[in-house]
Tab-separated table of C-alpha atoms in Angstrom:
chain	number	residue	atom	x	y	z
A	847	UNK	CA	101.686	99.166	72.207
A	848	UNK	CA	100.319	98.354	75.628
A	849	UNK	CA	97.038	99.958	76.621
A	850	UNK	CA	97.590	100.443	80.329
A	851	UNK	CA	93.975	101.234	81.182
A	852	UNK	CA	92.814	97.995	79.536
A	853	UNK	CA	95.507	95.972	81.258
A	854	UNK	CA	94.625	97.430	84.675
A	855	UNK	CA	90.907	96.860	83.999
A	856	UNK	CA	91.642	93.181	83.299
A	857	UNK	CA	92.886	92.601	86.867
A	858	UNK	CA	90.410	90.731	89.046
A	859	UNK	CA	90.243	91.179	92.847
A	860	UNK	CA	91.967	88.447	94.860
A	861	UNK	CA	89.826	85.975	96.786
A	862	UNK	CA	89.490	87.113	100.381
A	863	UNK	CA	89.923	84.676	103.288
A	864	UNK	CA	86.369	85.415	104.446
A	865	UNK	CA	84.952	84.284	101.094
A	866	UNK	CA	86.549	80.829	101.093
A	867	UNK	CA	83.361	78.954	102.003
A	868	UNK	CA	81.449	80.655	99.210
A	869	UNK	CA	84.254	79.898	96.730
A	870	UNK	CA	84.238	76.209	97.712
A	871	UNK	CA	80.455	76.075	97.332
A	872	UNK	CA	80.721	77.628	93.857
A	873	UNK	CA	83.587	75.361	92.706
A	874	UNK	CA	82.727	73.274	89.679
A	875	UNK	CA	84.235	69.859	90.418
A	876	UNK	CA	82.852	68.135	87.344
A	877	UNK	CA	85.588	66.103	85.646
A	878	UNK	CA	85.700	64.094	82.455
A	879	UNK	CA	84.720	60.937	84.372
A	880	UNK	CA	81.450	62.565	85.448
A	881	UNK	CA	80.767	63.712	81.884
A	882	UNK	CA	81.498	60.256	80.483
A	883	UNK	CA	79.196	58.637	83.041
A	884	UNK	CA	76.411	61.065	82.131
A	885	UNK	CA	76.851	60.326	78.406
A	886	UNK	CA	76.765	56.582	79.007
A	887	UNK	CA	73.584	56.884	81.087
A	888	UNK	CA	71.897	58.982	78.396
A	889	UNK	CA	72.924	56.500	75.730
A	890	UNK	CA	71.532	53.630	77.819
A	891	UNK	CA	68.170	55.362	78.288
A	892	UNK	CA	67.914	56.147	74.568
A	893	UNK	CA	68.617	52.539	73.559
A	894	UNK	CA	66.085	51.152	76.070
A	895	UNK	CA	63.458	53.563	74.686
A	896	UNK	CA	64.258	52.421	71.166
A	897	UNK	CA	63.973	48.763	72.228
A	898	UNK	CA	60.601	49.396	73.820
A	899	UNK	CA	59.255	51.159	70.731
A	900	UNK	CA	60.613	48.354	68.449
A	901	UNK	CA	58.890	45.662	70.542
A	902	UNK	CA	55.609	47.551	70.430
A	903	UNK	CA	55.887	47.883	66.589
A	904	UNK	CA	56.448	44.125	66.210
A	905	UNK	CA	53.474	43.373	68.477
A	906	UNK	CA	51.280	45.677	66.392
A	907	UNK	CA	52.313	43.919	63.163
A	908	UNK	CA	51.719	40.432	64.654
A	909	UNK	CA	48.230	41.475	65.687
B	453	UNK	CA	83.551	52.210	81.778
B	454	UNK	CA	86.616	50.903	83.632
B	455	UNK	CA	88.732	51.416	80.512
B	456	UNK	CA	87.565	54.999	80.198
B	457	UNK	CA	88.288	55.554	83.855
B	458	UNK	CA	91.824	54.178	83.537
B	459	UNK	CA	92.423	56.250	80.428
B	460	UNK	CA	91.230	59.437	82.128
B	461	UNK	CA	93.465	58.728	85.123
B	462	UNK	CA	96.442	58.227	82.833
B	463	UNK	CA	95.814	61.518	81.015
B	464	UNK	CA	95.334	63.272	84.338
B	465	UNK	CA	98.608	61.836	85.681
B	466	UNK	CA	100.442	62.890	82.520
B	467	UNK	CA	99.250	66.470	82.940
B	468	UNK	CA	100.232	66.343	86.613
B	469	UNK	CA	103.756	65.210	85.685
B	470	UNK	CA	104.066	68.044	83.161
B	471	UNK	CA	102.750	70.506	85.745
B	472	UNK	CA	105.228	69.262	88.337
B	473	UNK	CA	108.063	69.663	85.839
B	474	UNK	CA	107.019	73.252	85.100
B	475	UNK	CA	106.663	74.018	88.811
B	476	UNK	CA	110.220	72.725	89.410
B	477	UNK	CA	111.401	75.137	86.694
B	478	UNK	CA	109.659	78.051	88.491
B	479	UNK	CA	107.081	78.379	85.716
B	480	UNK	CA	104.160	78.715	88.123
B	481	UNK	CA	101.593	80.047	85.623
B	482	UNK	CA	102.317	77.231	83.149
B	483	UNK	CA	102.272	74.664	85.944
B	484	UNK	CA	98.935	75.881	87.294
B	485	UNK	CA	97.330	75.622	83.823
B	486	UNK	CA	98.557	72.040	83.425
B	487	UNK	CA	97.425	71.065	86.934
B	488	UNK	CA	93.970	72.498	86.267
B	489	UNK	CA	93.809	70.332	83.132
B	490	UNK	CA	94.906	67.326	85.185
B	491	UNK	CA	91.999	67.949	87.574
B	492	UNK	CA	89.591	68.340	84.645
B	493	UNK	CA	90.380	64.747	83.720
B	494	UNK	CA	90.370	63.414	87.279
B	495	UNK	CA	89.175	65.520	90.179
B	496	UNK	CA	90.554	62.904	92.622
B	497	UNK	CA	94.146	63.581	91.513
B	498	UNK	CA	95.087	64.684	95.037
B	499	UNK	CA	98.742	65.447	94.257
B	500	UNK	CA	97.719	67.776	91.422
B	501	UNK	CA	95.233	69.640	93.627
B	502	UNK	CA	97.715	69.933	96.500
B	503	UNK	CA	100.429	71.212	94.154
B	504	UNK	CA	97.970	73.695	92.648
B	505	UNK	CA	97.290	74.957	96.182
B	506	UNK	CA	101.035	75.267	96.827
B	507	UNK	CA	101.452	77.266	93.618
B	508	UNK	CA	98.657	79.632	94.608
B	509	UNK	CA	100.314	80.009	98.017
B	510	UNK	CA	103.668	80.729	96.387
B	511	UNK	CA	102.029	83.391	94.199
B	512	UNK	CA	100.531	85.044	97.289
B	513	UNK	CA	96.944	83.906	96.688
B	514	UNK	CA	96.490	82.285	100.105
B	515	UNK	CA	92.684	82.070	100.003
B	516	UNK	CA	92.800	80.238	96.636
B	517	UNK	CA	95.390	77.855	98.108
B	518	UNK	CA	93.166	77.145	101.110
B	519	UNK	CA	90.208	76.455	98.791
B	520	UNK	CA	92.204	73.806	96.911
B	521	UNK	CA	93.529	72.142	100.091
B	522	UNK	CA	90.107	72.065	101.730
B	523	UNK	CA	88.539	70.503	98.587
B	524	UNK	CA	91.445	68.065	98.414
B	525	UNK	CA	90.947	66.998	102.041
B	526	UNK	CA	87.212	66.551	101.465
B	527	UNK	CA	87.699	64.400	98.377
B	528	UNK	CA	90.493	62.338	99.922
B	529	UNK	CA	90.530	62.511	103.750
B	530	UNK	CA	93.006	59.642	104.284
B	531	UNK	CA	96.711	60.502	104.656
B	532	UNK	CA	96.404	63.670	102.623
B	533	UNK	CA	99.306	66.131	102.567
B	534	UNK	CA	96.748	68.971	102.351
B	535	UNK	CA	96.012	68.348	106.032
B	536	UNK	CA	99.632	69.209	106.834
B	537	UNK	CA	99.533	72.376	104.684
B	538	UNK	CA	96.319	73.557	106.342
B	539	UNK	CA	97.806	72.895	109.784
B	540	UNK	CA	100.946	74.810	108.840
B	541	UNK	CA	98.945	77.858	107.781
B	542	UNK	CA	96.722	77.725	110.865
B	543	UNK	CA	99.613	76.993	113.268
B	544	UNK	CA	101.390	80.299	112.685
B	545	UNK	CA	99.709	82.828	114.968
B	546	UNK	CA	97.788	85.565	113.203
B	547	UNK	CA	98.887	84.486	109.727
B	548	UNK	CA	95.342	84.223	108.401
B	549	UNK	CA	94.373	87.624	109.803
B	550	UNK	CA	97.487	89.164	108.256
B	551	UNK	CA	96.815	87.529	104.886
B	552	UNK	CA	93.190	88.673	104.986
B	553	UNK	CA	94.297	92.241	105.718
B	554	UNK	CA	96.845	92.257	102.855
B	555	UNK	CA	94.308	90.834	100.385
B	556	UNK	CA	91.719	93.402	101.418
B	557	UNK	CA	94.292	96.148	101.004
B	558	UNK	CA	95.202	94.849	97.531
B	559	UNK	CA	91.560	94.777	96.450
B	560	UNK	CA	91.180	98.361	97.647
B	561	UNK	CA	94.331	99.388	95.765
B	562	UNK	CA	93.025	97.653	92.626
B	563	UNK	CA	89.747	99.537	92.948
B	564	UNK	CA	91.677	102.790	93.313
B	565	UNK	CA	93.822	101.968	90.258
B	566	UNK	CA	90.746	101.141	88.193
B	567	UNK	CA	88.953	104.316	89.257
B	568	UNK	CA	91.538	107.004	88.596
B	569	UNK	CA	93.352	107.104	91.946
B	570	UNK	CA	96.617	105.637	90.654
B	571	UNK	CA	98.799	107.635	93.058
B	572	UNK	CA	97.015	106.206	96.113
B	573	UNK	CA	97.123	102.743	94.556
B	574	UNK	CA	100.912	103.092	94.077
B	575	UNK	CA	101.455	103.929	97.754
B	576	UNK	CA	99.232	101.060	98.908
B	577	UNK	CA	100.841	98.541	96.515
B	578	UNK	CA	104.323	99.500	97.679
B	579	UNK	CA	103.305	98.722	101.247
B	580	UNK	CA	101.660	95.466	100.162
B	581	UNK	CA	104.724	94.139	98.352
B	582	UNK	CA	106.898	95.172	101.288
B	583	UNK	CA	104.652	93.129	103.621
B	584	UNK	CA	104.240	90.252	101.162
B	585	UNK	CA	107.089	90.156	98.621
B	586	UNK	CA	105.750	87.093	96.754
B	587	UNK	CA	102.344	88.625	95.926
B	588	UNK	CA	102.616	88.308	92.132
B	589	UNK	CA	99.395	90.082	91.253
B	590	UNK	CA	100.304	93.082	93.409
B	591	UNK	CA	103.782	93.296	91.851
B	592	UNK	CA	102.328	93.136	88.314
B	593	UNK	CA	99.821	95.880	89.053
B	594	UNK	CA	102.586	97.948	90.646
B	595	UNK	CA	104.766	97.482	87.537
B	596	UNK	CA	101.876	98.519	85.273
B	597	UNK	CA	101.272	101.665	87.293
B	598	UNK	CA	104.994	102.513	87.299
B	599	UNK	CA	105.133	102.026	83.518
B	600	UNK	CA	102.100	104.213	83.020
B	601	UNK	CA	103.787	106.837	85.176
B	602	UNK	CA	107.016	106.563	83.155
B	603	UNK	CA	109.025	105.099	86.060
B	604	UNK	CA	110.580	102.407	83.893
B	605	UNK	CA	113.391	101.342	86.205
B	606	UNK	CA	111.067	100.764	89.137
B	607	UNK	CA	108.692	98.880	86.854
B	608	UNK	CA	111.595	96.734	85.696
B	609	UNK	CA	112.624	95.960	89.288
B	610	UNK	CA	109.113	94.905	90.184
B	611	UNK	CA	108.891	92.692	87.091
B	612	UNK	CA	112.251	91.103	87.895
B	613	UNK	CA	110.842	90.035	91.266
B	614	UNK	CA	107.793	88.546	89.505
B	615	UNK	CA	109.939	86.641	87.042
B	616	UNK	CA	112.173	85.361	89.860
B	617	UNK	CA	109.106	83.613	91.291
B	618	UNK	CA	107.145	82.902	88.121
B	619	UNK	CA	109.620	82.618	85.263
B	620	UNK	CA	107.120	82.570	82.380
B	621	UNK	CA	104.444	84.870	83.678
B	622	UNK	CA	102.956	86.144	80.387
B	623	UNK	CA	102.036	89.636	81.526
B	624	UNK	CA	105.387	90.085	83.253
B	625	UNK	CA	107.203	89.078	80.045
B	626	UNK	CA	105.157	91.505	77.918
B	627	UNK	CA	105.710	94.350	80.357
B	628	UNK	CA	109.411	93.543	80.647
B	629	UNK	CA	109.717	93.835	76.858
B	630	UNK	CA	108.121	97.264	77.094
B	631	UNK	CA	110.549	98.263	79.856
B	632	UNK	CA	113.491	97.098	77.755
B	633	UNK	CA	112.230	99.018	74.723
B	634	UNK	CA	111.852	102.188	76.736
B	635	UNK	CA	115.225	101.960	78.446
B	636	UNK	CA	117.139	100.901	75.282
B	637	UNK	CA	118.007	97.625	76.934
B	638	UNK	CA	116.310	95.689	74.121
B	639	UNK	CA	118.741	97.045	71.533
B	640	UNK	CA	121.738	96.249	73.731
B	641	UNK	CA	120.578	92.676	74.260
B	642	UNK	CA	119.853	92.248	70.558
B	643	UNK	CA	123.387	93.372	69.627
B	644	UNK	CA	124.881	91.161	72.297
B	645	UNK	CA	123.024	88.158	70.939
B	646	UNK	CA	124.043	89.037	67.373
B	647	UNK	CA	127.696	89.218	68.422
B	648	UNK	CA	127.445	85.999	70.375
B	649	UNK	CA	126.254	84.027	67.332
B	650	UNK	CA	128.050	85.913	64.512
B	651	UNK	CA	131.577	84.421	64.888
B	652	UNK	CA	132.884	82.776	61.769
B	653	UNK	CA	133.891	79.203	62.285
B	654	UNK	CA	137.700	78.989	62.048
B	655	UNK	CA	139.212	76.862	59.333
B	656	UNK	CA	142.163	74.533	59.946
B	657	UNK	CA	144.404	76.747	57.782
B	658	UNK	CA	143.670	79.982	59.692
B	659	UNK	CA	146.699	81.338	61.606
B	660	UNK	CA	146.528	83.753	64.516
B	661	UNK	CA	149.478	86.152	64.331
B	662	UNK	CA	150.642	87.603	67.668
B	663	UNK	CA	150.731	91.416	67.781
B	664	UNK	CA	154.163	93.086	67.767
B	665	UNK	CA	155.125	94.563	71.154
B	666	UNK	CA	157.117	97.875	71.223
B	667	UNK	CA	159.311	99.057	74.136
B	668	UNK	CA	158.208	102.483	75.549
B	669	UNK	CA	160.752	105.320	76.076
B	670	UNK	CA	161.150	107.208	79.435
B	671	UNK	CA	159.224	110.232	78.095
B	672	UNK	CA	156.426	108.010	76.895
B	673	UNK	CA	156.266	106.339	80.302
B	674	UNK	CA	155.906	109.721	82.095
B	675	UNK	CA	153.291	110.783	79.558
B	676	UNK	CA	151.412	107.512	80.103
B	677	UNK	CA	151.500	108.103	83.871
B	678	UNK	CA	150.100	111.639	83.469
B	679	UNK	CA	147.388	110.365	81.109
B	680	UNK	CA	146.587	107.550	83.589
B	681	UNK	CA	146.242	109.969	86.520
B	682	UNK	CA	144.083	112.322	84.391
B	683	UNK	CA	141.888	109.442	83.296
B	684	UNK	CA	141.612	108.243	86.893
B	685	UNK	CA	140.486	111.709	87.991
B	686	UNK	CA	138.037	111.915	85.077
B	687	UNK	CA	136.651	108.484	85.948
B	688	UNK	CA	136.318	109.531	89.586
B	689	UNK	CA	134.403	112.676	88.614
B	690	UNK	CA	132.293	110.908	85.988
B	691	UNK	CA	131.539	107.591	87.672
B	692	UNK	CA	132.176	107.577	91.395
B	693	UNK	CA	130.880	111.071	92.268
B	694	UNK	CA	127.490	110.603	90.537
B	695	UNK	CA	127.181	107.175	92.101
B	696	UNK	CA	127.878	108.632	95.527
B	697	UNK	CA	125.451	111.454	94.870
B	698	UNK	CA	122.886	108.898	93.758
B	699	UNK	CA	123.470	106.840	96.880
B	700	UNK	CA	122.991	109.984	98.994
B	701	UNK	CA	119.794	110.711	97.067
B	702	UNK	CA	118.587	107.147	97.575
B	703	UNK	CA	119.351	107.399	101.294
B	704	UNK	CA	117.499	110.730	101.465
B	705	UNK	CA	114.551	109.276	99.544
B	706	UNK	CA	114.516	106.282	101.851
B	707	UNK	CA	114.502	108.620	104.834
B	708	UNK	CA	111.603	110.568	103.281
B	709	UNK	CA	109.750	107.334	102.598
B	710	UNK	CA	110.462	106.158	106.146
B	711	UNK	CA	109.217	109.470	107.571
B	712	UNK	CA	106.181	109.322	105.340
B	713	UNK	CA	105.436	105.809	106.545
B	714	UNK	CA	105.869	106.866	110.163
B	715	UNK	CA	103.582	109.821	109.492
B	716	UNK	CA	100.976	107.484	108.000
B	717	UNK	CA	101.283	105.174	110.995
B	718	UNK	CA	100.934	108.144	113.366
B	719	UNK	CA	97.905	109.359	111.399
B	720	UNK	CA	96.371	105.894	111.616
B	721	UNK	CA	97.146	105.796	115.340
B	722	UNK	CA	95.639	109.259	115.752
B	723	UNK	CA	92.461	108.151	113.915
B	724	UNK	CA	92.309	105.044	116.079
B	725	UNK	CA	92.710	107.106	119.274
B	726	UNK	CA	90.106	109.608	118.048
B	727	UNK	CA	87.673	106.761	117.463
B	728	UNK	CA	88.445	105.340	120.907
B	729	UNK	CA	87.968	108.810	122.428
B	730	UNK	CA	84.594	109.219	120.686
B	731	UNK	CA	83.512	105.782	121.764
B	732	UNK	CA	84.596	106.460	125.383
B	733	UNK	CA	82.870	109.860	125.288
B	734	UNK	CA	79.654	108.147	124.240
B	735	UNK	CA	80.036	105.623	127.083
B	736	UNK	CA	80.784	108.466	129.529
B	737	UNK	CA	77.768	110.518	128.369
B	738	UNK	CA	75.551	107.477	128.693
B	739	UNK	CA	76.869	106.772	132.196
B	740	UNK	CA	76.424	110.448	133.182
B	741	UNK	CA	72.841	110.395	131.925
B	742	UNK	CA	72.143	107.192	133.821
B	743	UNK	CA	73.725	108.614	136.972
B	744	UNK	CA	71.680	111.799	136.655
B	745	UNK	CA	68.478	109.794	136.120
B	746	UNK	CA	69.369	107.610	139.111
B	747	UNK	CA	70.046	110.698	141.269
B	748	UNK	CA	66.717	112.243	140.232
B	749	UNK	CA	64.906	109.011	140.927
B	750	UNK	CA	66.717	108.658	144.235
B	751	UNK	CA	65.867	112.262	145.205
B	752	UNK	CA	62.184	111.620	144.422
B	753	UNK	CA	62.307	108.424	146.478
B	754	UNK	CA	63.949	110.160	149.448
B	755	UNK	CA	61.471	113.038	149.319
B	756	UNK	CA	58.445	110.716	149.210
B	757	UNK	CA	59.894	108.558	151.981
B	758	UNK	CA	60.248	111.696	154.152
B	759	UNK	CA	56.683	112.798	153.367
B	760	UNK	CA	55.199	109.409	154.241
B	761	UNK	CA	57.307	109.211	157.417
B	762	UNK	CA	56.125	112.699	158.380
B	763	UNK	CA	52.443	111.706	157.889
B	764	UNK	CA	52.947	108.562	159.970
B	765	UNK	CA	54.781	110.603	162.642
B	766	UNK	CA	52.017	113.240	162.832
B	767	UNK	CA	49.336	110.573	162.992
B	768	UNK	CA	51.269	108.643	165.648
B	769	UNK	CA	51.607	111.770	167.807
B	770	UNK	CA	47.826	112.403	167.564
B	771	UNK	CA	48.022	115.375	165.163
B	772	UNK	CA	45.461	113.971	162.739
B	773	UNK	CA	44.783	117.355	161.093
B	774	UNK	CA	48.447	117.781	160.022
B	775	UNK	CA	48.597	114.113	158.986
B	776	UNK	CA	45.430	114.520	156.862
B	777	UNK	CA	46.636	117.805	155.293
B	778	UNK	CA	49.973	116.222	154.282
B	779	UNK	CA	48.211	113.038	153.191
B	780	UNK	CA	46.056	114.985	150.729
B	781	UNK	CA	49.132	116.707	149.213
B	782	UNK	CA	51.258	113.672	148.414
B	783	UNK	CA	52.048	112.745	144.805
B	784	UNK	CA	50.807	109.150	144.599
B	785	UNK	CA	52.620	108.422	141.319
B	786	UNK	CA	56.000	108.739	143.072
B	787	UNK	CA	55.097	105.983	145.507
B	788	UNK	CA	54.272	103.353	142.885
B	789	UNK	CA	57.209	101.059	143.780
B	790	UNK	CA	58.206	99.158	146.905
B	791	UNK	CA	58.735	99.920	149.763
B	792	UNK	CA	56.923	103.273	149.305
B	793	UNK	CA	53.767	101.633	147.907
B	794	UNK	CA	53.432	99.428	151.034
B	795	UNK	CA	53.916	102.443	153.314
B	796	UNK	CA	51.298	104.417	151.382
B	797	UNK	CA	48.814	101.498	151.489
B	798	UNK	CA	49.197	101.337	155.270
B	799	UNK	CA	48.650	105.097	155.623
B	800	UNK	CA	45.613	104.858	153.264
B	801	UNK	CA	44.085	102.216	155.514
B	802	UNK	CA	44.490	104.400	158.622
B	803	UNK	CA	43.391	107.647	157.013
B	804	UNK	CA	40.256	106.193	155.375
B	805	UNK	CA	39.108	104.626	158.641
B	806	UNK	CA	40.336	105.880	162.022
B	807	UNK	CA	41.766	109.130	160.606
B	808	UNK	CA	38.545	110.000	158.835
B	809	UNK	CA	36.387	109.216	161.872
B	810	UNK	CA	38.677	111.258	164.144
B	811	UNK	CA	38.362	114.286	161.831
B	812	UNK	CA	34.528	114.040	161.827
B	813	UNK	CA	34.523	113.721	165.638
B	814	UNK	CA	36.868	116.717	165.956
B	815	UNK	CA	34.562	118.692	163.644
B	816	UNK	CA	31.549	117.865	165.799
B	817	UNK	CA	33.492	118.751	168.980
B	818	UNK	CA	34.414	122.114	167.456
B	819	UNK	CA	30.786	122.710	166.482
B	820	UNK	CA	29.670	121.871	170.011
B	821	UNK	CA	32.332	124.251	171.305
B	822	UNK	CA	30.950	127.035	169.112
B	823	UNK	CA	33.905	126.991	166.712
B	824	UNK	CA	31.760	126.849	163.588
B	825	UNK	CA	34.460	127.842	161.103
B	826	UNK	CA	36.903	125.255	162.477
B	827	UNK	CA	34.145	122.639	162.442
B	828	UNK	CA	33.497	123.330	158.740
B	829	UNK	CA	37.223	123.068	157.950
B	830	UNK	CA	37.441	119.725	159.748
B	831	UNK	CA	34.367	118.370	157.937
B	832	UNK	CA	35.850	119.574	154.638
B	833	UNK	CA	39.134	117.856	155.472
B	834	UNK	CA	37.300	114.639	156.309
B	835	UNK	CA	35.237	114.848	153.097
B	836	UNK	CA	38.452	115.441	151.083
B	837	UNK	CA	39.598	112.044	152.330
B	838	UNK	CA	36.232	110.347	151.723
B	839	UNK	CA	33.716	112.500	149.839
B	840	UNK	CA	31.062	109.741	149.766
B	841	UNK	CA	30.453	109.391	153.500
B	842	UNK	CA	26.745	110.304	154.181
B	843	UNK	CA	27.307	111.021	157.891
B	844	UNK	CA	30.042	113.624	157.296
B	845	UNK	CA	28.012	115.119	154.473
B	846	UNK	CA	24.947	115.343	156.665
B	847	UNK	CA	26.841	116.950	159.556
B	848	UNK	CA	28.392	119.546	157.252
B	849	UNK	CA	24.965	120.322	155.704
B	850	UNK	CA	23.446	120.739	159.107
B	851	UNK	CA	26.297	123.040	160.149
B	852	UNK	CA	25.693	125.172	157.062
B	853	UNK	CA	21.940	125.143	157.714
B	854	UNK	CA	22.591	126.425	161.251
B	855	UNK	CA	24.444	129.358	159.712
B	856	UNK	CA	21.535	130.109	157.338
B	857	UNK	CA	23.548	128.964	154.308
B	858	UNK	CA	20.459	127.166	153.120
B	859	UNK	CA	21.296	126.805	149.420
B	860	UNK	CA	24.664	125.144	150.116
B	861	UNK	CA	23.084	122.922	152.786
B	862	UNK	CA	20.206	121.899	150.506
B	863	UNK	CA	22.617	120.966	147.723
B	864	UNK	CA	24.383	118.525	150.102
B	865	UNK	CA	21.045	117.177	151.416
B	866	UNK	CA	20.004	116.505	147.773
B	867	UNK	CA	23.171	114.560	147.148
B	868	UNK	CA	22.571	112.399	150.269
B	869	UNK	CA	18.930	111.760	149.246
B	870	UNK	CA	19.779	111.102	145.587
B	871	UNK	CA	22.990	109.096	145.896
B	872	UNK	CA	22.638	107.365	149.273
B	873	UNK	CA	18.897	106.539	149.551
B	874	UNK	CA	19.590	103.378	151.632
B	875	UNK	CA	21.566	105.343	154.222
B	876	UNK	CA	19.793	106.273	157.527
B	877	UNK	CA	20.971	109.843	156.808
B	878	UNK	CA	18.774	110.022	153.662
B	879	UNK	CA	15.587	110.169	155.739
B	880	UNK	CA	17.181	112.702	158.112
B	881	UNK	CA	18.242	114.805	155.155
B	882	UNK	CA	14.701	114.727	153.784
B	883	UNK	CA	13.353	115.893	157.139
B	884	UNK	CA	15.981	118.607	157.433
B	885	UNK	CA	15.263	119.694	153.863
B	886	UNK	CA	11.607	119.957	154.800
B	887	UNK	CA	10.170	117.271	152.518
């Protein structure tokens, strides 16, 4: 059974021509490529940190 | 990284191809979902973004279409089809203004529908879909409102239009099912489908026997003719008359709707004219006020100009007493602007010097002639022009003294002695006072 009030309430106003600039500014253009790049960068930073801490541990032991 | 990039592009292209396929089958909602996924994998998939814009445009969402084409052109400015689409929309005169007006009207109708004014929303939505037949969202809302109001056939018609444009629109399909249930159409379709797929497959041994045909007698023929005519009449009364009546009703309803629309247009025109009238009234009132202020200002100017001219005339003709009397009565604030201020400055210069001296001399002449009262008036007039002149003060005091008005004379002598001690008349005043 359709609940008409709910269905009508679900309708969203249409974008008005005057609000186009705002809509473009709010658009989320992030794609999977951007996400992948971010993940790779994070992974690279983590591994360089780990390398640095490993080198410092070895130096401590040698001393 | 390059491998990932290639892979993402491939996935994006695959989604674009699926979206294109759906769009070609008039499944706009399905196509738009797939194209959005394509752009999630690769935002530079220009074809997908342009097609998404086209789909929005086809569904009546012009602003959303423009957003996609503008983004597309920004991401890929070289030889982009979006440039052509944007030009097409902007080339048609007034198209953007018209689209903006329709969208605004729809948003108002939606607000009315969501806040209990369904009847107003229905009227507005009917106008909107008449102006913009492909506005899917407006047609869906209209169908919902019709269904809620129990107008199932109209709801069905609106939904048919939606499904013509967007074959698999989910809400349209759900609402159409409801329409079919309410009108009994669902049962009819179900039976038709059952019949269509319920035929037994014929075996090779099955034989179709032709039905035996009997010859009719003359009586039977006449009877058949009578039955045929009766059935024809019955069909005419049952089918054609109601249809004609319905068509008359539809025509009458259309006329009513047309009149109602004309009435609305006339009302709108009346409101517009009323607003214009009010605005013009305001402009007129403002202009009238300005004119009145200007006339008042002009009258004051003319009056002052006449007064100053009269003073100058009297002075020029040697009537210094009249000139001085008028000079003392003028309202200086009215002569604050050019050319009146220059005229007044000139008259000031004459009156404070030659005019003043002439009045004192005339006073003395009158005194010498025995006209004591006139002499006092002339001294008073001179002192009204310059109350600080010791000579005029002294002469007036002496005149009063000669009339035994000692107290008044002494008061003036005291002023000369106290306020003008450097003046030669101070010593004379002291002598006259008896110090």
